[in-house]
PDB file of C-alpha atoms and ligand atoms in Angstrom:
ATOM      1  CA  MET V  60      92.397 -69.894 173.770  1.00  0.00           C
ATOM      2  CA  LEU V  61      89.830 -69.514 176.544  1.00  0.00           C
ATOM      3  CA  LEU V  62      89.262 -65.779 176.053  1.00  0.00           C
ATOM      4  CA  GLU V  63      90.064 -63.804 172.917  1.00  0.00           C
ATOM      5  CA  ILE V  64      89.498 -60.089 172.582  1.00  0.00           C
ATOM      6  CA  ASN V  65      89.824 -58.897 169.057  1.00  0.00           C
ATOM      7  CA  ASP V  66      90.205 -55.213 168.164  1.00  0.00           C
ATOM      8  CA  ILE V  67      87.494 -53.927 170.496  1.00  0.00           C
ATOM      9  CA  HIS V  68      86.419 -50.311 170.520  1.00  0.00           C
ATOM     10  CA  VAL V  69      84.353 -48.881 173.378  1.00  0.00           C
ATOM     11  CA  HIS V  70      82.917 -45.367 173.728  1.00  0.00           C
ATOM     12  CA  TYR V  71      81.429 -43.302 176.522  1.00  0.00           C
ATOM     13  CA  GLY V  72      79.306 -40.956 174.450  1.00  0.00           C
ATOM     14  CA  LYS V  73      81.747 -39.452 171.960  1.00  0.00           C
ATOM     15  CA  ILE V  74      84.815 -40.315 174.025  1.00  0.00           C
ATOM     16  CA  ALA V  75      86.729 -43.361 172.806  1.00  0.00           C
ATOM     17  CA  ALA V  76      87.892 -45.254 175.916  1.00  0.00           C
ATOM     18  CA  LEU V  77      89.179 -48.347 174.076  1.00  0.00           C
ATOM     19  CA  LYS V  78      90.648 -47.798 170.624  1.00  0.00           C
ATOM     20  CA  GLY V  79      91.191 -51.289 169.285  1.00  0.00           C
ATOM     21  CA  ILE V  80      92.283 -53.569 172.142  1.00  0.00           C
ATOM     22  CA  SER V  81      93.310 -57.147 171.394  1.00  0.00           C
ATOM     23  CA  LEU V  82      94.357 -59.617 174.042  1.00  0.00           C
ATOM     24  CA  GLU V  83      94.224 -63.317 174.776  1.00  0.00           C
ATOM     25  CA  VAL V  84      93.966 -65.413 177.907  1.00  0.00           C
ATOM     26  CA  ASP V  85      94.737 -69.112 177.729  1.00  0.00           C
ATOM     27  CA  GLU V  86      93.246 -71.686 180.055  1.00  0.00           C
ATOM     28  CA  GLY V  87      95.209 -71.928 183.312  1.00  0.00           C
ATOM     29  CA  GLU V  88      96.975 -68.587 182.983  1.00  0.00           C
ATOM     30  CA  ILE V  89      97.161 -65.515 185.174  1.00  0.00           C
ATOM     31  CA  VAL V  90      97.265 -62.591 182.763  1.00  0.00           C
ATOM     32  CA  THR V  91      97.615 -59.059 184.049  1.00  0.00           C
ATOM     33  CA  LEU V  92      96.678 -55.790 182.424  1.00  0.00           C
ATOM     34  CA  ILE V  93      98.652 -52.882 183.807  1.00  0.00           C
ATOM     35  CA  GLY V  94      98.397 -49.183 183.057  1.00  0.00           C
ATOM     36  CA  ALA V  95      97.954 -45.703 184.507  1.00  0.00           C
ATOM     37  CA  ASN V  96      94.742 -44.129 185.787  1.00  0.00           C
ATOM     38  CA  GLY V  97      92.208 -43.737 183.011  1.00  0.00           C
ATOM     39  CA  ALA V  98      94.088 -45.967 180.542  1.00  0.00           C
ATOM     40  CA  GLY V  99      91.048 -48.201 180.051  1.00  0.00           C
ATOM     41  CA  LYS V 100      91.645 -51.165 182.362  1.00  0.00           C
ATOM     42  CA  THR V 101      88.268 -51.122 184.097  1.00  0.00           C
ATOM     43  CA  THR V 102      86.495 -50.509 180.792  1.00  0.00           C
ATOM     44  CA  THR V 103      88.210 -53.564 179.306  1.00  0.00           C
ATOM     45  CA  LEU V 104      86.974 -55.797 182.146  1.00  0.00           C
ATOM     46  CA  LYS V 105      83.464 -54.321 182.034  1.00  0.00           C
ATOM     47  CA  THR V 106      83.295 -54.959 178.309  1.00  0.00           C
ATOM     48  CA  ILE V 107      84.323 -58.596 178.782  1.00  0.00           C
ATOM     49  CA  SER V 108      81.683 -59.116 181.482  1.00  0.00           C
ATOM     50  CA  GLY V 109      79.024 -57.362 179.403  1.00  0.00           C
ATOM     51  CA  LEU V 110      78.545 -54.248 181.541  1.00  0.00           C
ATOM     52  CA  ARG V 111      79.667 -52.002 178.649  1.00  0.00           C
ATOM     53  CA  PRO V 112      78.661 -52.502 175.023  1.00  0.00           C
ATOM     54  CA  LEU V 113      81.368 -52.523 172.373  1.00  0.00           C
ATOM     55  CA  SER V 114      81.079 -50.361 169.288  1.00  0.00           C
ATOM     56  CA  ALA V 115      83.351 -52.597 167.201  1.00  0.00           C
ATOM     57  CA  GLY V 116      85.413 -55.755 167.543  1.00  0.00           C
ATOM     58  CA  ARG V 117      84.755 -59.240 168.863  1.00  0.00           C
ATOM     59  CA  ILE V 118      85.021 -61.166 172.141  1.00  0.00           C
ATOM     60  CA  THR V 119      85.266 -64.938 171.942  1.00  0.00           C
ATOM     61  CA  PHE V 120      84.978 -67.080 175.072  1.00  0.00           C
ATOM     62  CA  ASP V 121      85.309 -70.847 175.168  1.00  0.00           C
ATOM     63  CA  GLY V 122      84.978 -70.970 171.381  1.00  0.00           C
ATOM     64  CA  LYS V 123      81.816 -68.837 171.188  1.00  0.00           C
ATOM     65  CA  ASP V 124      81.306 -65.258 170.073  1.00  0.00           C
ATOM     66  CA  ILE V 125      79.925 -63.498 173.180  1.00  0.00           C
ATOM     67  CA  SER V 126      80.257 -59.929 171.878  1.00  0.00           C
ATOM     68  CA  ARG V 127      76.511 -59.291 172.102  1.00  0.00           C
ATOM     69  CA  LEU V 128      75.586 -61.744 174.869  1.00  0.00           C
ATOM     70  CA  ALA V 129      73.792 -60.306 177.942  1.00  0.00           C
ATOM     71  CA  GLY V 130      75.895 -59.999 181.095  1.00  0.00           C
ATOM     72  CA  HIS V 131      74.017 -62.631 183.135  1.00  0.00           C
ATOM     73  CA  LYS V 132      74.482 -65.145 180.323  1.00  0.00           C
ATOM     74  CA  ARG V 133      78.212 -64.486 180.369  1.00  0.00           C
ATOM     75  CA  VAL V 134      78.210 -65.360 184.091  1.00  0.00           C
ATOM     76  CA  LEU V 135      76.481 -68.639 183.235  1.00  0.00           C
ATOM     77  CA  ALA V 136      79.017 -69.245 180.451  1.00  0.00           C
ATOM     78  CA  GLY V 137      81.808 -69.043 183.054  1.00  0.00           C
ATOM     79  CA  ILE V 138      82.924 -65.419 183.298  1.00  0.00           C
ATOM     80  CA  GLY V 139      83.159 -64.283 186.922  1.00  0.00           C
ATOM     81  CA  GLN V 140      83.924 -60.739 187.985  1.00  0.00           C
ATOM     82  CA  SER V 141      84.959 -59.135 191.227  1.00  0.00           C
ATOM     83  CA  PRO V 142      84.378 -55.464 190.451  1.00  0.00           C
ATOM     84  CA  GLU V 143      86.416 -52.434 191.461  1.00  0.00           C
ATOM     85  CA  GLY V 144      84.935 -50.932 194.626  1.00  0.00           C
ATOM     86  CA  ARG V 145      83.736 -54.397 195.709  1.00  0.00           C
ATOM     87  CA  GLY V 146      79.974 -54.010 195.054  1.00  0.00           C
ATOM     88  CA  ILE V 147      78.887 -56.296 197.877  1.00  0.00           C
ATOM     89  CA  PHE V 148      75.418 -56.084 199.459  1.00  0.00           C
ATOM     90  CA  PRO V 149      76.091 -54.122 202.674  1.00  0.00           C
ATOM     91  CA  GLY V 150      72.909 -55.068 204.549  1.00  0.00           C
ATOM     92  CA  MET V 151      73.171 -58.786 203.858  1.00  0.00           C
ATOM     93  CA  SER V 152      75.222 -61.238 205.883  1.00  0.00           C
ATOM     94  CA  VAL V 153      78.519 -62.598 204.589  1.00  0.00           C
ATOM     95  CA  ALA V 154      76.888 -65.997 203.983  1.00  0.00           C
ATOM     96  CA  ASP V 155      73.971 -64.457 202.071  1.00  0.00           C
ATOM     97  CA  ASN V 156      76.364 -62.367 199.988  1.00  0.00           C
ATOM     98  CA  LEU V 157      78.187 -65.552 199.035  1.00  0.00           C
ATOM     99  CA  HIS V 158      74.930 -67.305 198.133  1.00  0.00           C
ATOM    100  CA  MET V 159      74.044 -64.367 195.861  1.00  0.00           C
ATOM    101  CA  GLY V 160      77.165 -65.145 193.853  1.00  0.00           C
ATOM    102  CA  ALA V 161      75.608 -68.425 192.823  1.00  0.00           C
ATOM    103  CA  TYR V 162      72.041 -67.178 192.416  1.00  0.00           C
ATOM    104  CA  ALA V 163      71.793 -68.578 188.906  1.00  0.00           C
ATOM    105  CA  ARG V 164      72.816 -72.086 189.972  1.00  0.00           C
ATOM    106  CA  LYS V 165      70.406 -74.579 191.421  1.00  0.00           C
ATOM    107  CA  GLY V 166      71.075 -77.246 193.999  1.00  0.00           C
ATOM    108  CA  ASP V 167      73.460 -77.733 196.863  1.00  0.00           C
ATOM    109  CA  LEU V 168      76.107 -75.051 197.275  1.00  0.00           C
ATOM    110  CA  SER V 169      77.794 -76.476 200.366  1.00  0.00           C
ATOM    111  CA  LYS V 170      80.893 -77.649 198.469  1.00  0.00           C
ATOM    112  CA  GLU V 171      81.496 -74.247 196.860  1.00  0.00           C
ATOM    113  CA  LEU V 172      80.852 -72.520 200.170  1.00  0.00           C
ATOM    114  CA  ALA V 173      83.319 -74.794 201.971  1.00  0.00           C
ATOM    115  CA  GLU V 174      85.967 -74.032 199.336  1.00  0.00           C
ATOM    116  CA  VAL V 175      85.492 -70.275 199.713  1.00  0.00           C
ATOM    117  CA  TYR V 176      85.634 -70.530 203.518  1.00  0.00           C
ATOM    118  CA  GLU V 177      88.812 -72.585 203.226  1.00  0.00           C
ATOM    119  CA  LEU V 178      90.442 -69.937 201.018  1.00  0.00           C
ATOM    120  CA  PHE V 179      89.190 -67.137 203.274  1.00  0.00           C
ATOM    121  CA  PRO V 180      88.935 -68.377 206.894  1.00  0.00           C
ATOM    122  CA  ARG V 181      88.032 -64.831 207.952  1.00  0.00           C
ATOM    123  CA  LEU V 182      84.774 -65.086 205.998  1.00  0.00           C
ATOM    124  CA  ALA V 183      83.908 -68.306 207.812  1.00  0.00           C
ATOM    125  CA  GLU V 184      84.496 -66.628 211.175  1.00  0.00           C
ATOM    126  CA  ARG V 185      82.221 -63.758 210.151  1.00  0.00           C
ATOM    127  CA  LYS V 186      79.530 -65.541 208.167  1.00  0.00           C
ATOM    128  CA  GLY V 187      76.671 -63.964 210.147  1.00  0.00           C
ATOM    129  CA  GLN V 188      78.062 -60.413 210.064  1.00  0.00           C
ATOM    130  CA  ALA V 189      76.579 -57.767 207.737  1.00  0.00           C
ATOM    131  CA  GLY V 190      78.803 -57.343 204.677  1.00  0.00           C
ATOM    132  CA  GLY V 191      78.841 -53.554 205.022  1.00  0.00           C
ATOM    133  CA  THR V 192      80.383 -53.734 208.510  1.00  0.00           C
ATOM    134  CA  MET V 193      83.380 -55.766 207.337  1.00  0.00           C
ATOM    135  CA  SER V 194      86.770 -54.021 206.915  1.00  0.00           C
ATOM    136  CA  GLY V 195      88.012 -53.000 203.456  1.00  0.00           C
ATOM    137  CA  GLY V 196      90.210 -56.077 203.187  1.00  0.00           C
ATOM    138  CA  GLU V 197      87.439 -58.380 204.355  1.00  0.00           C
ATOM    139  CA  GLN V 198      85.020 -56.862 201.829  1.00  0.00           C
ATOM    140  CA  GLN V 199      87.580 -57.488 199.116  1.00  0.00           C
ATOM    141  CA  MET V 200      87.792 -61.137 200.169  1.00  0.00           C
ATOM    142  CA  LEU V 201      84.003 -61.302 200.192  1.00  0.00           C
ATOM    143  CA  ALA V 202      83.764 -59.884 196.668  1.00  0.00           C
ATOM    144  CA  ILE V 203      86.266 -62.434 195.353  1.00  0.00           C
ATOM    145  CA  GLY V 204      84.594 -65.246 197.293  1.00  0.00           C
ATOM    146  CA  ARG V 205      81.218 -64.279 195.886  1.00  0.00           C
ATOM    147  CA  ALA V 206      82.550 -64.371 192.321  1.00  0.00           C
ATOM    148  CA  LEU V 207      84.031 -67.825 192.982  1.00  0.00           C
ATOM    149  CA  MET V 208      80.655 -69.197 194.088  1.00  0.00           C
ATOM    150  CA  ALA V 209      79.540 -69.235 190.451  1.00  0.00           C
ATOM    151  CA  LYS V 210      82.473 -71.562 189.614  1.00  0.00           C
ATOM    152  CA  PRO V 211      83.846 -69.323 186.867  1.00  0.00           C
ATOM    153  CA  LYS V 212      86.268 -70.589 184.226  1.00  0.00           C
ATOM    154  CA  VAL V 213      87.852 -67.169 184.198  1.00  0.00           C
ATOM    155  CA  LEU V 214      87.891 -64.719 187.086  1.00  0.00           C
ATOM    156  CA  LEU V 215      88.154 -61.013 186.221  1.00  0.00           C
ATOM    157  CA  LEU V 216      89.693 -59.065 189.086  1.00  0.00           C
ATOM    158  CA  ASP V 217      89.645 -55.270 189.106  1.00  0.00           C
ATOM    159  CA  GLU V 218      92.210 -53.751 191.476  1.00  0.00           C
ATOM    160  CA  PRO V 219      91.950 -56.356 194.230  1.00  0.00           C
ATOM    161  CA  SER V 220      94.750 -54.668 196.199  1.00  0.00           C
ATOM    162  CA  MET V 221      93.195 -51.198 196.150  1.00  0.00           C
ATOM    163  CA  GLY V 222      93.068 -49.550 199.561  1.00  0.00           C
ATOM    164  CA  LEU V 223      94.518 -52.510 201.444  1.00  0.00           C
ATOM    165  CA  ALA V 224      97.224 -52.437 204.090  1.00  0.00           C
ATOM    166  CA  PRO V 225     100.563 -53.865 202.845  1.00  0.00           C
ATOM    167  CA  MET V 226     100.174 -57.124 204.759  1.00  0.00           C
ATOM    168  CA  LEU V 227      96.745 -57.710 203.280  1.00  0.00           C
ATOM    169  CA  VAL V 228      98.054 -56.897 199.800  1.00  0.00           C
ATOM    170  CA  GLN V 229     100.490 -59.808 200.109  1.00  0.00           C
ATOM    171  CA  GLN V 230      97.705 -62.023 201.346  1.00  0.00           C
ATOM    172  CA  ILE V 231      95.330 -61.149 198.490  1.00  0.00           C
ATOM    173  CA  PHE V 232      98.009 -61.825 195.853  1.00  0.00           C
ATOM    174  CA  SER V 233      98.899 -65.184 197.346  1.00  0.00           C
ATOM    175  CA  ILE V 234      95.208 -66.124 197.455  1.00  0.00           C
ATOM    176  CA  ILE V 235      94.902 -65.189 193.761  1.00  0.00           C
ATOM    177  CA  GLU V 236      97.800 -67.549 193.035  1.00  0.00           C
ATOM    178  CA  LYS V 237      96.072 -70.285 195.017  1.00  0.00           C
ATOM    179  CA  ILE V 238      92.786 -69.774 193.142  1.00  0.00           C
ATOM    180  CA  ASN V 239      94.724 -70.110 189.892  1.00  0.00           C
ATOM    181  CA  GLU V 240      96.576 -73.232 191.057  1.00  0.00           C
ATOM    182  CA  ARG V 241      93.199 -74.800 191.772  1.00  0.00           C
ATOM    183  CA  GLY V 242      92.223 -74.398 188.144  1.00  0.00           C
ATOM    184  CA  THR V 243      90.656 -70.964 187.660  1.00  0.00           C
ATOM    185  CA  THR V 244      92.072 -68.771 184.911  1.00  0.00           C
ATOM    186  CA  VAL V 245      92.614 -65.164 186.036  1.00  0.00           C
ATOM    187  CA  LEU V 246      92.613 -61.814 184.256  1.00  0.00           C
ATOM    188  CA  LEU V 247      93.947 -59.283 186.735  1.00  0.00           C
ATOM    189  CA  VAL V 248      93.824 -55.504 186.461  1.00  0.00           C
ATOM    190  CA  GLU V 249      96.192 -53.734 188.836  1.00  0.00           C
ATOM    191  CA  GLN V 250      97.806 -50.404 189.653  1.00  0.00           C
ATOM    192  CA  ASN V 251     100.213 -52.401 191.790  1.00  0.00           C
ATOM    193  CA  ALA V 252     102.200 -53.509 188.753  1.00  0.00           C
ATOM    194  CA  GLN V 253     105.122 -54.955 190.709  1.00  0.00           C
ATOM    195  CA  GLN V 254     102.988 -57.454 192.613  1.00  0.00           C
ATOM    196  CA  ALA V 255     100.789 -58.231 189.637  1.00  0.00           C
ATOM    197  CA  LEU V 256     103.788 -59.022 187.423  1.00  0.00           C
ATOM    198  CA  GLN V 257     105.235 -61.243 190.136  1.00  0.00           C
ATOM    199  CA  ILE V 258     102.258 -63.596 190.130  1.00  0.00           C
ATOM    200  CA  ALA V 259     101.226 -63.344 186.450  1.00  0.00           C
ATOM    201  CA  HIS V 260     102.393 -65.547 183.594  1.00  0.00           C
ATOM    202  CA  ARG V 261     101.874 -62.910 180.915  1.00  0.00           C
ATOM    203  CA  ALA V 262     101.099 -59.214 180.890  1.00  0.00           C
ATOM    204  CA  TYR V 263      99.754 -56.446 178.689  1.00  0.00           C
ATOM    205  CA  VAL V 264     100.438 -52.751 179.115  1.00  0.00           C
ATOM    206  CA  ILE V 265      97.585 -50.412 178.211  1.00  0.00           C
ATOM    207  CA  GLU V 266      97.988 -46.692 177.499  1.00  0.00           C
ATOM    208  CA  THR V 267      95.062 -44.407 176.604  1.00  0.00           C
ATOM    209  CA  GLY V 268      92.914 -47.163 175.193  1.00  0.00           C
ATOM    210  CA  ARG V 269      95.605 -49.071 173.306  1.00  0.00           C
ATOM    211  CA  ILE V 270      97.821 -52.056 174.132  1.00  0.00           C
ATOM    212  CA  VAL V 271     101.393 -50.823 173.809  1.00  0.00           C
ATOM    213  CA  LYS V 272     103.263 -53.906 175.022  1.00  0.00           C
ATOM    214  CA  SER V 273     102.706 -57.568 175.736  1.00  0.00           C
ATOM    215  CA  ALA V 274     105.217 -60.061 177.059  1.00  0.00           C
ATOM    216  CA  ALA V 275     105.949 -62.700 179.641  1.00  0.00           C
ATOM    217  CA  ALA V 276     105.455 -61.081 183.055  1.00  0.00           C
ATOM    218  CA  VAL V 277     109.060 -61.777 184.157  1.00  0.00           C
ATOM    219  CA  ASP V 278     110.351 -59.953 181.091  1.00  0.00           C
ATOM    220  CA  LEU V 279     108.263 -56.861 181.834  1.00  0.00           C
ATOM    221  CA  LEU V 280     109.684 -56.762 185.361  1.00  0.00           C
ATOM    222  CA  ASP V 281     113.072 -56.159 183.680  1.00  0.00           C
ATOM    223  CA  ASP V 282     111.836 -53.881 180.905  1.00  0.00           C
ATOM    224  CA  PRO V 283     113.402 -50.392 181.316  1.00  0.00           C
ATOM    225  CA  GLU V 284     110.322 -48.555 179.979  1.00  0.00           C
ATOM    226  CA  VAL V 285     107.965 -50.519 182.206  1.00  0.00           C
ATOM    227  CA  ARG V 286     110.271 -50.026 185.186  1.00  0.00           C
ATOM    228  CA  ALA V 287     110.369 -46.279 184.630  1.00  0.00           C
ATOM    229  CA  ALA V 288     106.637 -45.866 184.028  1.00  0.00           C
ATOM    230  CA  TYR V 289     105.008 -48.408 186.341  1.00  0.00           C
ATOM    231  CA  LEU V 290     107.522 -49.844 188.790  1.00  0.00           C
ATOM    232  CA  GLY V 291     108.836 -46.655 190.337  1.00  0.00           C
ATOM    233  CA  GLY V 292     111.941 -46.725 188.107  1.00  0.00           C
ATOM    234  CA  ASP V 293     115.552 -47.121 189.190  1.00  0.00           C
TER     235      ASP V 293
HETATM  236  P1  LIG X 598      91.470 -46.335 186.874  1.00  0.00           P
HETATM  237  O1  LIG X 598      92.601 -47.178 187.297  1.00  0.00           O
HETATM  238  O2  LIG X 598      91.639 -44.875 187.227  1.00  0.00           O
HETATM  239  O3  LIG X 598      90.121 -46.879 187.217  1.00  0.00           O
HETATM  240  P2  LIG X 598      91.216 -47.368 184.181  1.00  0.00           P
HETATM  241  O4  LIG X 598      92.458 -47.726 183.445  1.00  0.00           O
HETATM  242  O5  LIG X 598      90.444 -48.466 184.792  1.00  0.00           O
HETATM  243  O6  LIG X 598      91.562 -46.284 185.262  1.00  0.00           O
HETATM  244  P3  LIG X 598      88.786 -46.647 182.834  1.00  0.00           P
HETATM  245  O7  LIG X 598      88.001 -46.483 184.085  1.00  0.00           O
HETATM  246  O8  LIG X 598      88.565 -47.840 182.019  1.00  0.00           O
HETATM  247  O9  LIG X 598      90.338 -46.537 183.168  1.00  0.00           O
HETATM  248  O10 LIG X 598      88.571 -45.349 181.960  1.00  0.00           O
HETATM  249  C1  LIG X 598      89.036 -45.225 180.607  1.00  0.00           C
HETATM  250  C2  LIG X 598      88.627 -43.860 180.050  1.00  0.00           C
HETATM  251  O11 LIG X 598      87.196 -43.811 179.930  1.00  0.00           O
HETATM  252  C3  LIG X 598      89.010 -42.702 180.939  1.00  0.00           C
HETATM  253  O12 LIG X 598      89.419 -41.634 180.102  1.00  0.00           O
HETATM  254  C4  LIG X 598      87.744 -42.353 181.667  1.00  0.00           C
HETATM  255  O13 LIG X 598      87.701 -40.995 181.995  1.00  0.00           O
HETATM  256  C5  LIG X 598      86.676 -42.721 180.664  1.00  0.00           C
HETATM  257  N1  LIG X 598      85.443 -43.156 181.348  1.00  0.00           N
HETATM  258  C6  LIG X 598      85.305 -44.199 182.195  1.00  0.00           C
HETATM  259  N2  LIG X 598      84.047 -44.313 182.644  1.00  0.00           N
HETATM  260  C7  LIG X 598      83.356 -43.305 182.065  1.00  0.00           C
HETATM  261  C8  LIG X 598      81.985 -42.876 182.120  1.00  0.00           C
HETATM  262  N3  LIG X 598      81.076 -43.519 182.845  1.00  0.00           N
HETATM  263  N4  LIG X 598      81.652 -41.786 181.390  1.00  0.00           N
HETATM  264  C9  LIG X 598      82.580 -41.126 180.639  1.00  0.00           C
HETATM  265  N5  LIG X 598      83.860 -41.484 180.530  1.00  0.00           N
HETATM  266  C10 LIG X 598      84.246 -42.545 181.234  1.00  0.00           C
END
C-alpha cells in the first residue's frame, strides 16, 4: 500500500471533525472520497498533507509512519497537494508559480516544466501572465500543475471541479486520468460524485467524520443509497 490511513481522529477545538477514518490508496490507483458539505473531506486531505494535526491514529506513506512528520517533509517524501480554493500566488507569473511548486528540489526543472505545459497548453500560452489574473479554470490548472512540479508519488486533489464551467469540468477530469496514466497515484475529493466515480478505481463515502461505505467505483455508481444521496437519485 502506498498510503494507509488508520483510525485517524482530528479535532477543531472540541469539535471532532474526523472520528476514526481508515482508508488505503494503492500505487497506481485513483481513489475518490465523496461526501456532503462538512463531512470531513478537506480535513482528511489536510491531515494527510500535514496541515492539520491528528489527535489519534496513524498515517503510513511508502512504508513509513508520517503521522507526526512536518508538512514540508511530506512534500519531499512524495505527497503533493492541490488545495481547495487553489492557493496560487496571485502576483507571480504562471511560470514562477510553477517553479514555486518545486522550490525544495535543486537542479534543472525544464523536464518537469515541459511535462506540465504539455498537459496544460493554456499555461504555456500564458506563462508570463500574473497568476491572479487567470480565469478560475486556468487557476485550477495552475494549482494542479504546481503540485506536479514536485514529482509527487501521490497527488491529493481537493474539489478540482469546483466553480468550473461544464466543459472545463470534463477537461479537468480527463487531465486527472492522464496524470494517473502517466504514473501518479491520485486521491480525489469531490462534490461532483458522478464524474469522480467515473474516473476512479475505488471510492469511499464519508459522512460526518466516518467512512460509511467503500467499494469499487463502478459499484457505487449503481448503489441505490449512493445514487439517492450523491448522484441526484432516480
Ligand atoms: P466541504 O465540501 O464543505 O468543504 P468537507 O467534507 O471538506 O466539506 P471539512 O471542511 O473537512 O468538510 O469539515 C469537516 C467538519 O469540520 C465540519 O463540521 C466543519 O464545520 C469543521 N471544520 C472545518 N474547518 C474548521 C475550522 N477551521 N474550525 C472549526 N471547525 C472546522
